[in-house]
PDB file of C-alpha atoms in Angstrom:
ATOM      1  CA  UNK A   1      35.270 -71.395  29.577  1.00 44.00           C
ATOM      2  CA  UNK A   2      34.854 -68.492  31.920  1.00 40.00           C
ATOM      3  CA  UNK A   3      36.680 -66.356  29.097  1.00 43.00           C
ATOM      4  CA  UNK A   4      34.664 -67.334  26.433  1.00 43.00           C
ATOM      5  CA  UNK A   5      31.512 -66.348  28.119  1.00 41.00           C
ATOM      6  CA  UNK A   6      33.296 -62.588  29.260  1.00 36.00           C
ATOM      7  CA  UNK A   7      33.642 -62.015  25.807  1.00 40.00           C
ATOM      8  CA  UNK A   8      30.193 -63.162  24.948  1.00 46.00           C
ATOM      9  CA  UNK A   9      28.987 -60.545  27.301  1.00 39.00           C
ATOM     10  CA  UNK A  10      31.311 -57.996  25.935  1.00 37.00           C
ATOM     11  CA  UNK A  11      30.684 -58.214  22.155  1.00 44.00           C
ATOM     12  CA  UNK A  12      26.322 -58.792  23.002  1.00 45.00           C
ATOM     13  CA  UNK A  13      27.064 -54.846  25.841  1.00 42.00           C
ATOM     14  CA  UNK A  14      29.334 -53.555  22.967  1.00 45.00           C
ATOM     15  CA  UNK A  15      26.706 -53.940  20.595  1.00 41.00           C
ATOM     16  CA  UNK A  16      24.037 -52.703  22.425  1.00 41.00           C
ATOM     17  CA  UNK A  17      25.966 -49.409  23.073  1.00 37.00           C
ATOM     18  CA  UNK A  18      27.132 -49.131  19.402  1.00 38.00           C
ATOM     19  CA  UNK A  19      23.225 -49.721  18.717  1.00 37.00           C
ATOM     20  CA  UNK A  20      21.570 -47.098  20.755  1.00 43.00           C
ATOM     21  CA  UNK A  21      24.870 -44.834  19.939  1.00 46.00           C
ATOM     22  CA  UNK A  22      23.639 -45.316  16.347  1.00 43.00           C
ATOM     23  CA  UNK A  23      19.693 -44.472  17.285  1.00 42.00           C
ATOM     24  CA  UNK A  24      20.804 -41.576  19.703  1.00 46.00           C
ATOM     25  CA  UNK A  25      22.855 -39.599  16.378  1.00 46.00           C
ATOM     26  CA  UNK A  26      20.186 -40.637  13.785  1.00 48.00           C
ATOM     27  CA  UNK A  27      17.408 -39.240  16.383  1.00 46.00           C
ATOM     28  CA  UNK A  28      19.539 -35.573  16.960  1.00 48.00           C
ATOM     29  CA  UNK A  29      19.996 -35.088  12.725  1.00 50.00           C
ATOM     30  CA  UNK A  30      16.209 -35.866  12.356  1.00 53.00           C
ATOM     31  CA  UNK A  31      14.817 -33.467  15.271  1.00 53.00           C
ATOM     32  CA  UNK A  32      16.596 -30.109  15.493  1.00 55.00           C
ATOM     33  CA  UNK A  33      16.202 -28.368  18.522  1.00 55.00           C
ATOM     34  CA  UNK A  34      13.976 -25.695  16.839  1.00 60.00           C
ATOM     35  CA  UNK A  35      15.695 -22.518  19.250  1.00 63.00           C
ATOM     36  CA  UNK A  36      18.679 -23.214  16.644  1.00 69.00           C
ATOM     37  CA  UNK A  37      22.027 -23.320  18.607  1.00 82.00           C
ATOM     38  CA  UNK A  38      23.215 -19.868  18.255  1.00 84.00           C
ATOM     39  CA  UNK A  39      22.263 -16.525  17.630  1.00 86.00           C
ATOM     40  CA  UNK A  40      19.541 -15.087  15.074  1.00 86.00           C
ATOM     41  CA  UNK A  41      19.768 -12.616  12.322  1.00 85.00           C
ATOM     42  CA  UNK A  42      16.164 -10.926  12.179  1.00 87.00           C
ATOM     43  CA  UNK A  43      14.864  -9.399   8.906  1.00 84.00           C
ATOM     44  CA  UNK A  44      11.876  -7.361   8.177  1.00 85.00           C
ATOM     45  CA  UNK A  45      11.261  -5.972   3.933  1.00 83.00           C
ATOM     46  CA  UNK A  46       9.001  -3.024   2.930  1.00 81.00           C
ATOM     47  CA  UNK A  47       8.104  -3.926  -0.646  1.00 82.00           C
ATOM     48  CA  UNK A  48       6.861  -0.914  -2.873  1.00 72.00           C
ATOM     49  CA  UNK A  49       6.207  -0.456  -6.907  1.00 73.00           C
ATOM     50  CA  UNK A  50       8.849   1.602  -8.752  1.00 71.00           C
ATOM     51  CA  UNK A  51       7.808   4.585 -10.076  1.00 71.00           C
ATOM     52  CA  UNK A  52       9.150   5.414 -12.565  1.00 75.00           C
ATOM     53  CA  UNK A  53       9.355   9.362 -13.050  1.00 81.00           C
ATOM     54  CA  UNK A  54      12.281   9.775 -15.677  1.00 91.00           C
ATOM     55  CA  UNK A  55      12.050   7.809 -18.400  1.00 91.00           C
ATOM     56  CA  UNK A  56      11.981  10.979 -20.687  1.00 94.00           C
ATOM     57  CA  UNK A  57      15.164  13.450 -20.828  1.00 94.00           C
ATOM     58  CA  UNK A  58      14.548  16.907 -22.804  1.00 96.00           C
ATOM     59  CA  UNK A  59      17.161  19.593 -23.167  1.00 96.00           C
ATOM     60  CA  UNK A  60      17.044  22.815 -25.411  1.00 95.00           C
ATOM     61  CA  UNK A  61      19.331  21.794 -28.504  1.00 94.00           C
ATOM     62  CA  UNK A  62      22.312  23.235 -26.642  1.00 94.00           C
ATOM     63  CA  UNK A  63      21.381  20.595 -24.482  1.00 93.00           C
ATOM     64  CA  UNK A  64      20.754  23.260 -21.344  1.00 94.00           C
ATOM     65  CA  UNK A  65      16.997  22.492 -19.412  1.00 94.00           C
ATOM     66  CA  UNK A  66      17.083  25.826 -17.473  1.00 94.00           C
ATOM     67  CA  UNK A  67      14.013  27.904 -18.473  1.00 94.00           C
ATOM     68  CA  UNK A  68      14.642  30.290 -22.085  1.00 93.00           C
ATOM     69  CA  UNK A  69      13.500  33.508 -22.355  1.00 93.00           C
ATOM     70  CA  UNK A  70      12.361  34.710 -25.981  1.00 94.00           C
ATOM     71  CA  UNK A  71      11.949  37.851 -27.342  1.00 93.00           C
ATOM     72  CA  UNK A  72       9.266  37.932 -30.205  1.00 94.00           C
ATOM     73  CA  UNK A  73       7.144  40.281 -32.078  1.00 94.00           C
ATOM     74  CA  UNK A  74       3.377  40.255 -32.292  1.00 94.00           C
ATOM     75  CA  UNK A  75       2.858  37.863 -35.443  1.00 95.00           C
ATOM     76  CA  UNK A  76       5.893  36.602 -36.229  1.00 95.00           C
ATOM     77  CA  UNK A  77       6.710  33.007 -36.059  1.00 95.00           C
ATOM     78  CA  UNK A  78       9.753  32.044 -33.158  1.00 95.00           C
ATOM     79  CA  UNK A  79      11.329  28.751 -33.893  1.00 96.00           C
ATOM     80  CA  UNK A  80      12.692  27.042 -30.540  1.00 96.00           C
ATOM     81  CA  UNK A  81      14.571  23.880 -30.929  1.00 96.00           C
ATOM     82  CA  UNK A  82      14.738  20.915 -28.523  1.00 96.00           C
ATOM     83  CA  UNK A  83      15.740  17.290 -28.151  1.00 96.00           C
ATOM     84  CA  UNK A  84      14.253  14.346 -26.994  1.00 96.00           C
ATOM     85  CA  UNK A  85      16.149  11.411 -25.051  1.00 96.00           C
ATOM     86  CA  UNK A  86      16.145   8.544 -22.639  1.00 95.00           C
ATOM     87  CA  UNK A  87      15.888   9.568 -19.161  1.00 93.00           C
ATOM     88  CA  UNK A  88      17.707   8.232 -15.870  1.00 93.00           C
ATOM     89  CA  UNK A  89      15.404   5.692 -15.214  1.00 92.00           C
ATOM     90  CA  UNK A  90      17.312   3.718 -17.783  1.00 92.00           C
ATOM     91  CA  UNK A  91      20.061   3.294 -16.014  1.00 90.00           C
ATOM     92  CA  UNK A  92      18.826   2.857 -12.599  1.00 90.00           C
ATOM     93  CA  UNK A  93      16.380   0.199 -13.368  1.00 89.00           C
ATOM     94  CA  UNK A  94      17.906  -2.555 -16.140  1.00 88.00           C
ATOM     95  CA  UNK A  95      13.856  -4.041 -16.241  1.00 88.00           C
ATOM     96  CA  UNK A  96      13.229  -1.106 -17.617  1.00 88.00           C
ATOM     97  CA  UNK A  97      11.752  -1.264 -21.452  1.00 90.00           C
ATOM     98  CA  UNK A  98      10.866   0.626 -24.135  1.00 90.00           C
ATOM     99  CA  UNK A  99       8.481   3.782 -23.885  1.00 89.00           C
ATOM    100  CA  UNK A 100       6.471   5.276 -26.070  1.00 90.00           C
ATOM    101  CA  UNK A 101       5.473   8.767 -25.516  1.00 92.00           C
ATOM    102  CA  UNK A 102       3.628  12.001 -26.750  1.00 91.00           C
ATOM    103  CA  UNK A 103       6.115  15.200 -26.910  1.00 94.00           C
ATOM    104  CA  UNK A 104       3.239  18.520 -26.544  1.00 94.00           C
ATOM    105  CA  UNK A 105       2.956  21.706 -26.078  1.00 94.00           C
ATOM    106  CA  UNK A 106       1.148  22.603 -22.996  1.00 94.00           C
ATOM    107  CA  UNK A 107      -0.268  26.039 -22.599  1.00 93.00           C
ATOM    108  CA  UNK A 108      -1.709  27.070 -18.806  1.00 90.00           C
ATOM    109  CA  UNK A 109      -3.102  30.276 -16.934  1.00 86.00           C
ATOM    110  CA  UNK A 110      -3.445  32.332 -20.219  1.00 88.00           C
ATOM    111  CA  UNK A 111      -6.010  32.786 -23.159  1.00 90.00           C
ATOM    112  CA  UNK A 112      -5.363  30.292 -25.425  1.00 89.00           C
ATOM    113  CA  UNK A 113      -6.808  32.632 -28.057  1.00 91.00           C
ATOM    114  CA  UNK A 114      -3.443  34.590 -27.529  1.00 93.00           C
ATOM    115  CA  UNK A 115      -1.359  32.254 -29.729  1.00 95.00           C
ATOM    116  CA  UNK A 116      -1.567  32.868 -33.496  1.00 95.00           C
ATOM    117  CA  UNK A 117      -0.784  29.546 -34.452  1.00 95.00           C
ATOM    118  CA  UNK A 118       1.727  27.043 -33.964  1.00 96.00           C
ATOM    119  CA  UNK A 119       4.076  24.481 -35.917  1.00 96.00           C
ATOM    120  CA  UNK A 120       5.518  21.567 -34.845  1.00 95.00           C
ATOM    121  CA  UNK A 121       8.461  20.015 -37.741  1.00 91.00           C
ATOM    122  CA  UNK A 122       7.167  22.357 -40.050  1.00 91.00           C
ATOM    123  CA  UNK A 123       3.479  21.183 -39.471  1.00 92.00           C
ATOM    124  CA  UNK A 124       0.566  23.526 -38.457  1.00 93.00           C
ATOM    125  CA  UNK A 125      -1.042  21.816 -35.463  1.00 92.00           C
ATOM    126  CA  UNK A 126      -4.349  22.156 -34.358  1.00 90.00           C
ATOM    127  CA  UNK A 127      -5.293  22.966 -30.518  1.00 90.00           C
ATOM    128  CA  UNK A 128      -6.650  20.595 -27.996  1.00 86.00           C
ATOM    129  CA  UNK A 129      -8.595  21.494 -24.693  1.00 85.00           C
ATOM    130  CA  UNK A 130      -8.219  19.161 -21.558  1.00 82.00           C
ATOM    131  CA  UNK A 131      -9.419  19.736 -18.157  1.00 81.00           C
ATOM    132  CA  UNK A 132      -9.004  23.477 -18.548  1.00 84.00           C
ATOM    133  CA  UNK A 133      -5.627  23.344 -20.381  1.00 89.00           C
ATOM    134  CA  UNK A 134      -4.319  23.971 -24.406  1.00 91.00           C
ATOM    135  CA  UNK A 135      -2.192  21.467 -25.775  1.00 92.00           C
ATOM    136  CA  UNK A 136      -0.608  21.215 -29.054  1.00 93.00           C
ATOM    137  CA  UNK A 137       1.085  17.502 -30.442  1.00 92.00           C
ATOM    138  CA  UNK A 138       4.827  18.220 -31.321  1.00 95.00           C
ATOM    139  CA  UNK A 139       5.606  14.553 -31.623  1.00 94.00           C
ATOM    140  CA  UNK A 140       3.388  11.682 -31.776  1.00 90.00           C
ATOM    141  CA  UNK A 141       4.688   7.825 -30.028  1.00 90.00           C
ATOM    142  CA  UNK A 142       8.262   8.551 -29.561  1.00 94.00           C
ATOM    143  CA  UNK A 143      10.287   5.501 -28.546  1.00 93.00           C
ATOM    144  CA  UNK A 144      12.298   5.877 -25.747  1.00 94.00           C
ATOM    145  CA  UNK A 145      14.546   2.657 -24.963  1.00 94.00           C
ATOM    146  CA  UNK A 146      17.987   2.902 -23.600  1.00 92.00           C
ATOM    147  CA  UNK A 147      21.023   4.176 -25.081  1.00 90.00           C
ATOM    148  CA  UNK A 148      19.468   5.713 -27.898  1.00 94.00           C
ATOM    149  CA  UNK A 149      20.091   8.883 -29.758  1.00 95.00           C
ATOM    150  CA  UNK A 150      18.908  11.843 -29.043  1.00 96.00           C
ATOM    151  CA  UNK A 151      15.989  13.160 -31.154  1.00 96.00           C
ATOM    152  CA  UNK A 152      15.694  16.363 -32.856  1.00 96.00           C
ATOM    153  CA  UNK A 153      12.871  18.324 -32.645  1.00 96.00           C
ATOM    154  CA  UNK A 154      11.315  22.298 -33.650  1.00 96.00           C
ATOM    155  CA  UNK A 155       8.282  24.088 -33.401  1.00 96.00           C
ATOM    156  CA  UNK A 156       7.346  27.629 -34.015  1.00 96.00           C
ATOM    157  CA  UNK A 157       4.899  29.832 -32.550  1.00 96.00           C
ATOM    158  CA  UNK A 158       3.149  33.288 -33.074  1.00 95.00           C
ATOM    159  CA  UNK A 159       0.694  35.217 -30.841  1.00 95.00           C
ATOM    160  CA  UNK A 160      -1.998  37.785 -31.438  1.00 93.00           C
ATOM    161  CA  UNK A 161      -1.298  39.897 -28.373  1.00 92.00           C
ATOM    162  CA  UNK A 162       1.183  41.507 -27.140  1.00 93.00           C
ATOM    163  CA  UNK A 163       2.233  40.130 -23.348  1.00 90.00           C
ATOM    164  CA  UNK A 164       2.471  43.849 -22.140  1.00 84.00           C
ATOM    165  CA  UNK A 165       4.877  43.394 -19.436  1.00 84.00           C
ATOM    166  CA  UNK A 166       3.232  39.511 -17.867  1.00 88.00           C
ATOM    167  CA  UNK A 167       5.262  37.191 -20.515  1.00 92.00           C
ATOM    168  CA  UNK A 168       3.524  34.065 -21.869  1.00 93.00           C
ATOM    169  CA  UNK A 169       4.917  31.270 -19.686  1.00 92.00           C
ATOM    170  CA  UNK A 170       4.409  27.438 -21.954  1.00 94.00           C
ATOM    171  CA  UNK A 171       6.116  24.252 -21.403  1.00 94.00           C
ATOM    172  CA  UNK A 172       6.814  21.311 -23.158  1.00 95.00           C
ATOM    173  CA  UNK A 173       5.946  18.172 -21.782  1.00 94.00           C
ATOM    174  CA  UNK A 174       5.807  14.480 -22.360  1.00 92.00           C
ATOM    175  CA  UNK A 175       3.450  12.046 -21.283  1.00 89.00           C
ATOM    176  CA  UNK A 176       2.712   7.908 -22.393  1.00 86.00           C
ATOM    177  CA  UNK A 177       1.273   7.722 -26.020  1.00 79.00           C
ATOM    178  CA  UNK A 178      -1.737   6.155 -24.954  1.00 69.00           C
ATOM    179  CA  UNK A 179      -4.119   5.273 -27.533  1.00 62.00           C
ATOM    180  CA  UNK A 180      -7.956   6.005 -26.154  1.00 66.00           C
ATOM    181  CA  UNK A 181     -10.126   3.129 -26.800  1.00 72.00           C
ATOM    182  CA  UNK A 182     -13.026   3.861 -29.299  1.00 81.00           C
ATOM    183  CA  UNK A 183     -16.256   3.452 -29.383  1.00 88.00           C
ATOM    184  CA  UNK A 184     -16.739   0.199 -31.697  1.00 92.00           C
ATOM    185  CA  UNK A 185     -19.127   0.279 -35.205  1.00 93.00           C
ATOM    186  CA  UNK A 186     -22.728  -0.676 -34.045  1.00 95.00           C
ATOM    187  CA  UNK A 187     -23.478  -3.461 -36.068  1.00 96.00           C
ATOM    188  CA  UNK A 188     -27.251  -4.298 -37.683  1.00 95.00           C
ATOM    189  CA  UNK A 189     -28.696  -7.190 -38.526  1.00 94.00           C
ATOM    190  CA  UNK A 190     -29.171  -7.036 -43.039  1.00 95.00           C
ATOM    191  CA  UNK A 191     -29.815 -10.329 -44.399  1.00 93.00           C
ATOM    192  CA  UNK A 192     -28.957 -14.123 -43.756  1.00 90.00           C
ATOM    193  CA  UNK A 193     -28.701 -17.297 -45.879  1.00 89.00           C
ATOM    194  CA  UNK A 194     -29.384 -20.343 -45.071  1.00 86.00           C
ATOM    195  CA  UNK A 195     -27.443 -22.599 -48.292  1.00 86.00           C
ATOM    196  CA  UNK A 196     -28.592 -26.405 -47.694  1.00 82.00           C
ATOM    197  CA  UNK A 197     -28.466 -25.838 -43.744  1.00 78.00           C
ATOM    198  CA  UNK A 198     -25.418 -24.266 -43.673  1.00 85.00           C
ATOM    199  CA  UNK A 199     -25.841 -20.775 -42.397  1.00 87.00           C
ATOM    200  CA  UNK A 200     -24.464 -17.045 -43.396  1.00 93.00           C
ATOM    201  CA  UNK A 201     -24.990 -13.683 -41.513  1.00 95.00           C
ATOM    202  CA  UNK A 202     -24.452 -10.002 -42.558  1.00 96.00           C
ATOM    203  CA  UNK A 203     -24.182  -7.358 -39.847  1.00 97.00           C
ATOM    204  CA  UNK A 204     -23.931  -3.623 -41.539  1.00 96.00           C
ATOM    205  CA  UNK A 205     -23.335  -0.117 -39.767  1.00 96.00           C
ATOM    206  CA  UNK A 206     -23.768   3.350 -40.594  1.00 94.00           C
ATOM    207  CA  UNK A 207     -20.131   4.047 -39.774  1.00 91.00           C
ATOM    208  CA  UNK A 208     -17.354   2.641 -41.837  1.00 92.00           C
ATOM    209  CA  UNK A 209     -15.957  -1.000 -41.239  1.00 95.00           C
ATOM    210  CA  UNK A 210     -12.943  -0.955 -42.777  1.00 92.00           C
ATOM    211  CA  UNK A 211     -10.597   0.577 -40.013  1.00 88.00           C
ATOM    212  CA  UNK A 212     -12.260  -1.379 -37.363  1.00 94.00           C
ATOM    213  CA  UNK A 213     -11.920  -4.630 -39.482  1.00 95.00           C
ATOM    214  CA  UNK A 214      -8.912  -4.400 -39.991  1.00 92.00           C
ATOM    215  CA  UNK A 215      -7.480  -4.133 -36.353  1.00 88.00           C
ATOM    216  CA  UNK A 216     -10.059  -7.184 -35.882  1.00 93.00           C
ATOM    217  CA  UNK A 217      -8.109  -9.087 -32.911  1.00 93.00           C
ATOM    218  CA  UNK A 218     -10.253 -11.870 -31.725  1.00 94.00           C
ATOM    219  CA  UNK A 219     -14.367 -12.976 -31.933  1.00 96.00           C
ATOM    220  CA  UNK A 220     -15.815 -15.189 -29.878  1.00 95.00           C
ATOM    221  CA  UNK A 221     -19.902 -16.346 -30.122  1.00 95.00           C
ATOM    222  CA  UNK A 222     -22.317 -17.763 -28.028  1.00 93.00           C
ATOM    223  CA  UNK A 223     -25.049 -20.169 -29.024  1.00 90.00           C
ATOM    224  CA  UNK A 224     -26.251 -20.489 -25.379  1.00 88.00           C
ATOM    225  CA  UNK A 225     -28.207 -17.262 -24.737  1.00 83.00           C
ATOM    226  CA  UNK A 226     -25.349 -14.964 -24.027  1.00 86.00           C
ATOM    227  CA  UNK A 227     -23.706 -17.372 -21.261  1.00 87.00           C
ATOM    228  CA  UNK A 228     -21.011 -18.959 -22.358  1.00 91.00           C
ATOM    229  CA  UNK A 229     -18.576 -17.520 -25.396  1.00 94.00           C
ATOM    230  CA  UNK A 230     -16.165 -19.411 -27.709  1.00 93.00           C
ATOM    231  CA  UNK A 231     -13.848 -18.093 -29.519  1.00 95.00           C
ATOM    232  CA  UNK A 232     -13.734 -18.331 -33.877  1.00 95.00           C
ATOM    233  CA  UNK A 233     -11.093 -17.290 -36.574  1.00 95.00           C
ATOM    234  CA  UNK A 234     -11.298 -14.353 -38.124  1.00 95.00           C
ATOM    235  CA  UNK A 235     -11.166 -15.637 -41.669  1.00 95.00           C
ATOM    236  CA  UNK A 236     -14.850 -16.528 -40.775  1.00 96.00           C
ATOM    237  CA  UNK A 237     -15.023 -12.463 -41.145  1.00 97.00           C
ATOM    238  CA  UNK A 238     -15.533 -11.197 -44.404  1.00 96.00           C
ATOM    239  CA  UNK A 239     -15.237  -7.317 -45.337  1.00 96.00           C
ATOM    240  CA  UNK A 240     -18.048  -6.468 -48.128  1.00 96.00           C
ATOM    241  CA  UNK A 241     -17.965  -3.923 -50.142  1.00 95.00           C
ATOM    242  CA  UNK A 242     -21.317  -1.813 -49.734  1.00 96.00           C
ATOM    243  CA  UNK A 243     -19.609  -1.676 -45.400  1.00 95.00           C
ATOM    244  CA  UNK A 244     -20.946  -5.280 -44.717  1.00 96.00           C
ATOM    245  CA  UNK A 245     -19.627  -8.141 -42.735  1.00 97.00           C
ATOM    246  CA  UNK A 246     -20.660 -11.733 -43.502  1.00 96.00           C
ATOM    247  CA  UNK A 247     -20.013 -14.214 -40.724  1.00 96.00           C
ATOM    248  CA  UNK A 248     -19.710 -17.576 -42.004  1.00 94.00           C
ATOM    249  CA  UNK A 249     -18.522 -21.307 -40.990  1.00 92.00           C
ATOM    250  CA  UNK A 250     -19.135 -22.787 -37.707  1.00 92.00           C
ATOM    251  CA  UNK A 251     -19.473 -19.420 -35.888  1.00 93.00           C
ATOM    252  CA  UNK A 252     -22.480 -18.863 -37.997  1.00 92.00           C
ATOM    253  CA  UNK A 253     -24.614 -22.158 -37.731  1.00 90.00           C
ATOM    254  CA  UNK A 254     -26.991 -22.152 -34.487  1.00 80.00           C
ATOM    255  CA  UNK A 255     -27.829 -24.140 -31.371  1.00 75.00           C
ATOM    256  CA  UNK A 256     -31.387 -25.530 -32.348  1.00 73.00           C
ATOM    257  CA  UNK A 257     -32.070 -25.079 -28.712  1.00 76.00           C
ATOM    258  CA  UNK A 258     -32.063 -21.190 -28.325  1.00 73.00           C
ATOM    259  CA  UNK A 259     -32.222 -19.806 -32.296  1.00 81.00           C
ATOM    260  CA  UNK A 260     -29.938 -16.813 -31.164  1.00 90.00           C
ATOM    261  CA  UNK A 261     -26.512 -15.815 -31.633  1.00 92.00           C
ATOM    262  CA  UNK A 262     -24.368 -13.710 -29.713  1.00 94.00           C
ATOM    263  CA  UNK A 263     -21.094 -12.153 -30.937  1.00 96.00           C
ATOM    264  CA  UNK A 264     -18.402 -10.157 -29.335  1.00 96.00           C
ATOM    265  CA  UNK A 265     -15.541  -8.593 -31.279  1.00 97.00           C
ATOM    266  CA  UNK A 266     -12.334  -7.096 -30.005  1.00 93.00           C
ATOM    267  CA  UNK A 267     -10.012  -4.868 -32.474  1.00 90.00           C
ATOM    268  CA  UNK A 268      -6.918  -2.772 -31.196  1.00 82.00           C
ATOM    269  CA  UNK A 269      -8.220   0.890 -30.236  1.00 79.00           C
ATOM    270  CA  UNK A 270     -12.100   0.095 -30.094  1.00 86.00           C
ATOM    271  CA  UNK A 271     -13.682  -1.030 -27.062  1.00 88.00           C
ATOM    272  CA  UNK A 272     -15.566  -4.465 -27.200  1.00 93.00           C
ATOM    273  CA  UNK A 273     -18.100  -4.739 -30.199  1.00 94.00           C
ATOM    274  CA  UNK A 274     -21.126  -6.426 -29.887  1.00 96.00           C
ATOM    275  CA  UNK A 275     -24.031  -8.152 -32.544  1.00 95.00           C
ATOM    276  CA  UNK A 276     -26.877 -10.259 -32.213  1.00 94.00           C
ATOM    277  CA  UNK A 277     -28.335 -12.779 -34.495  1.00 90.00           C
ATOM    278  CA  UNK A 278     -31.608 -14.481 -33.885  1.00 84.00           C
ATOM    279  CA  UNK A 279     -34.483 -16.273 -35.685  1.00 68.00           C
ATOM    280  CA  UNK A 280     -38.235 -15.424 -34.352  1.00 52.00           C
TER     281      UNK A 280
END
């Protein structure tokens, strides 16, 4: 009797200890002492933007970059040749894609009236001033992507003057083929139809359509009073040909509650076009 009852005590106290063993572990794995329980490894970053200053590599067509001297006569044309390649940006930064830039001749600190004329592949090219500077296009949206081959290029030149002892110092140069943004046609209201309720519009300029039609990238309308826009497909756009556009379909046909329509137009290498439609 007196044995059965020790080990009633024993298996209820062994139970109790195997219980709040069991709540004491589950209790330690749910609340980390947040100190950790050992040392720390601190870290701090500085994040910056790559620049990136070398996409473009160009060498003389011995492949040397060191500065060439020329000796030329007054009038005559010197050819110099060069090449055009990927730079070391290419293989320091694998994110790195394709480039597309402008090869030119820049011309600084001297009368630009000096030069005679230059060539660039065999083609006379015309002279551009920029904040004070001559430059001449030698090659127009080069693509520079990695491990490509190097491109040939030649231009000539010829001067009026003699340099009389202070040579003509030039350089060729590359820089992004960026395309400036144009201004866009400026559209007119000419006629409208209205066919059974269903509506037509024809906006005219006095500068050609066609170039700016077809780089036509997106139109939206607004049949709100200019505050919201929606956009509409461009087969609604027609292309006339007395330099016309007819806007037809949905994008055409008006909110009875404001009589006007808005429209916005967006074609690659125009800024944002604009014509309004409305009924008095």
């Amino acid at each position: 009797m007196k044995h059965s009852k020790l080990m009633s005590k024993l298996t209820k106290t062994s139970m109790a200890l195997l219980l709040a063993g069991a709540l004491s572990a589950q209790s330690a794995i749910a609340t980390p002492a947040p100190a950790g329980i050992g040392n720390e490894l601190e870290m701090e970053f500085n994040v910056y933007d790559v620049v990136y200053s070398n996409i473009v590599k160009l060498t003389w067509d011995d492949g040397e970059q060191a500065m060439k001297q020329f000796q030329t006569r007054r009038g005559a044309a010197q050819q110099v040749n060069y090449k055009v390649t990927a730079g070391t940006d290419f293989e320091d930064y694998t994110e790195l894609v394709a480039e597309k830039v402008d090869v030119l001749l820049k011309v600084t600190g001297m009368d630009p009236n000096n030069i005679q004329s230059v060539t660039a592949d065999g083609n006379a090219v015309q002279p551009v001033q920029i904040d004070g500077d001559t430059y001449y296009l030698l090659k127009d949206g080069v693509n520079i992507e990695r491990s490509m081959a190097a491109i040939d290029g030649s231009m000539s030149i010829a001067f009026n003057s003699v340099t009389s002892g202070n040579p003509y110092s030039l350089k060729i140069v590359t820089v992004k083929d960026e395309v400036q943004a144009q201004e866009p046609p400026q559209l007119h209201y000419v006629s409208d139809l209205n066919n059974e309720g269903v509506w037509s519009i024809t906006f005219g300029s006095q500068s050609s359509l066609t170039n700016w039609y077809n780089n036509l990238t997106s139109a939206t309308v607004s049949k709100d009073a200019n505050t919201t826009y929606a956009p509409f497909n461009l087969s609604e756009i027609t292309l006339n040909s007395d330099n016309t556009i007819t806007i037809t379909g949905d994008a055409a046909q008006m909110d009875y509650n404001h009589w006007v329509l808005f429209y916005k137009f967006n074609a690659t290498g125009y800024k944002e076009g604009t014509a309004i439609w409305g009924i008095d």
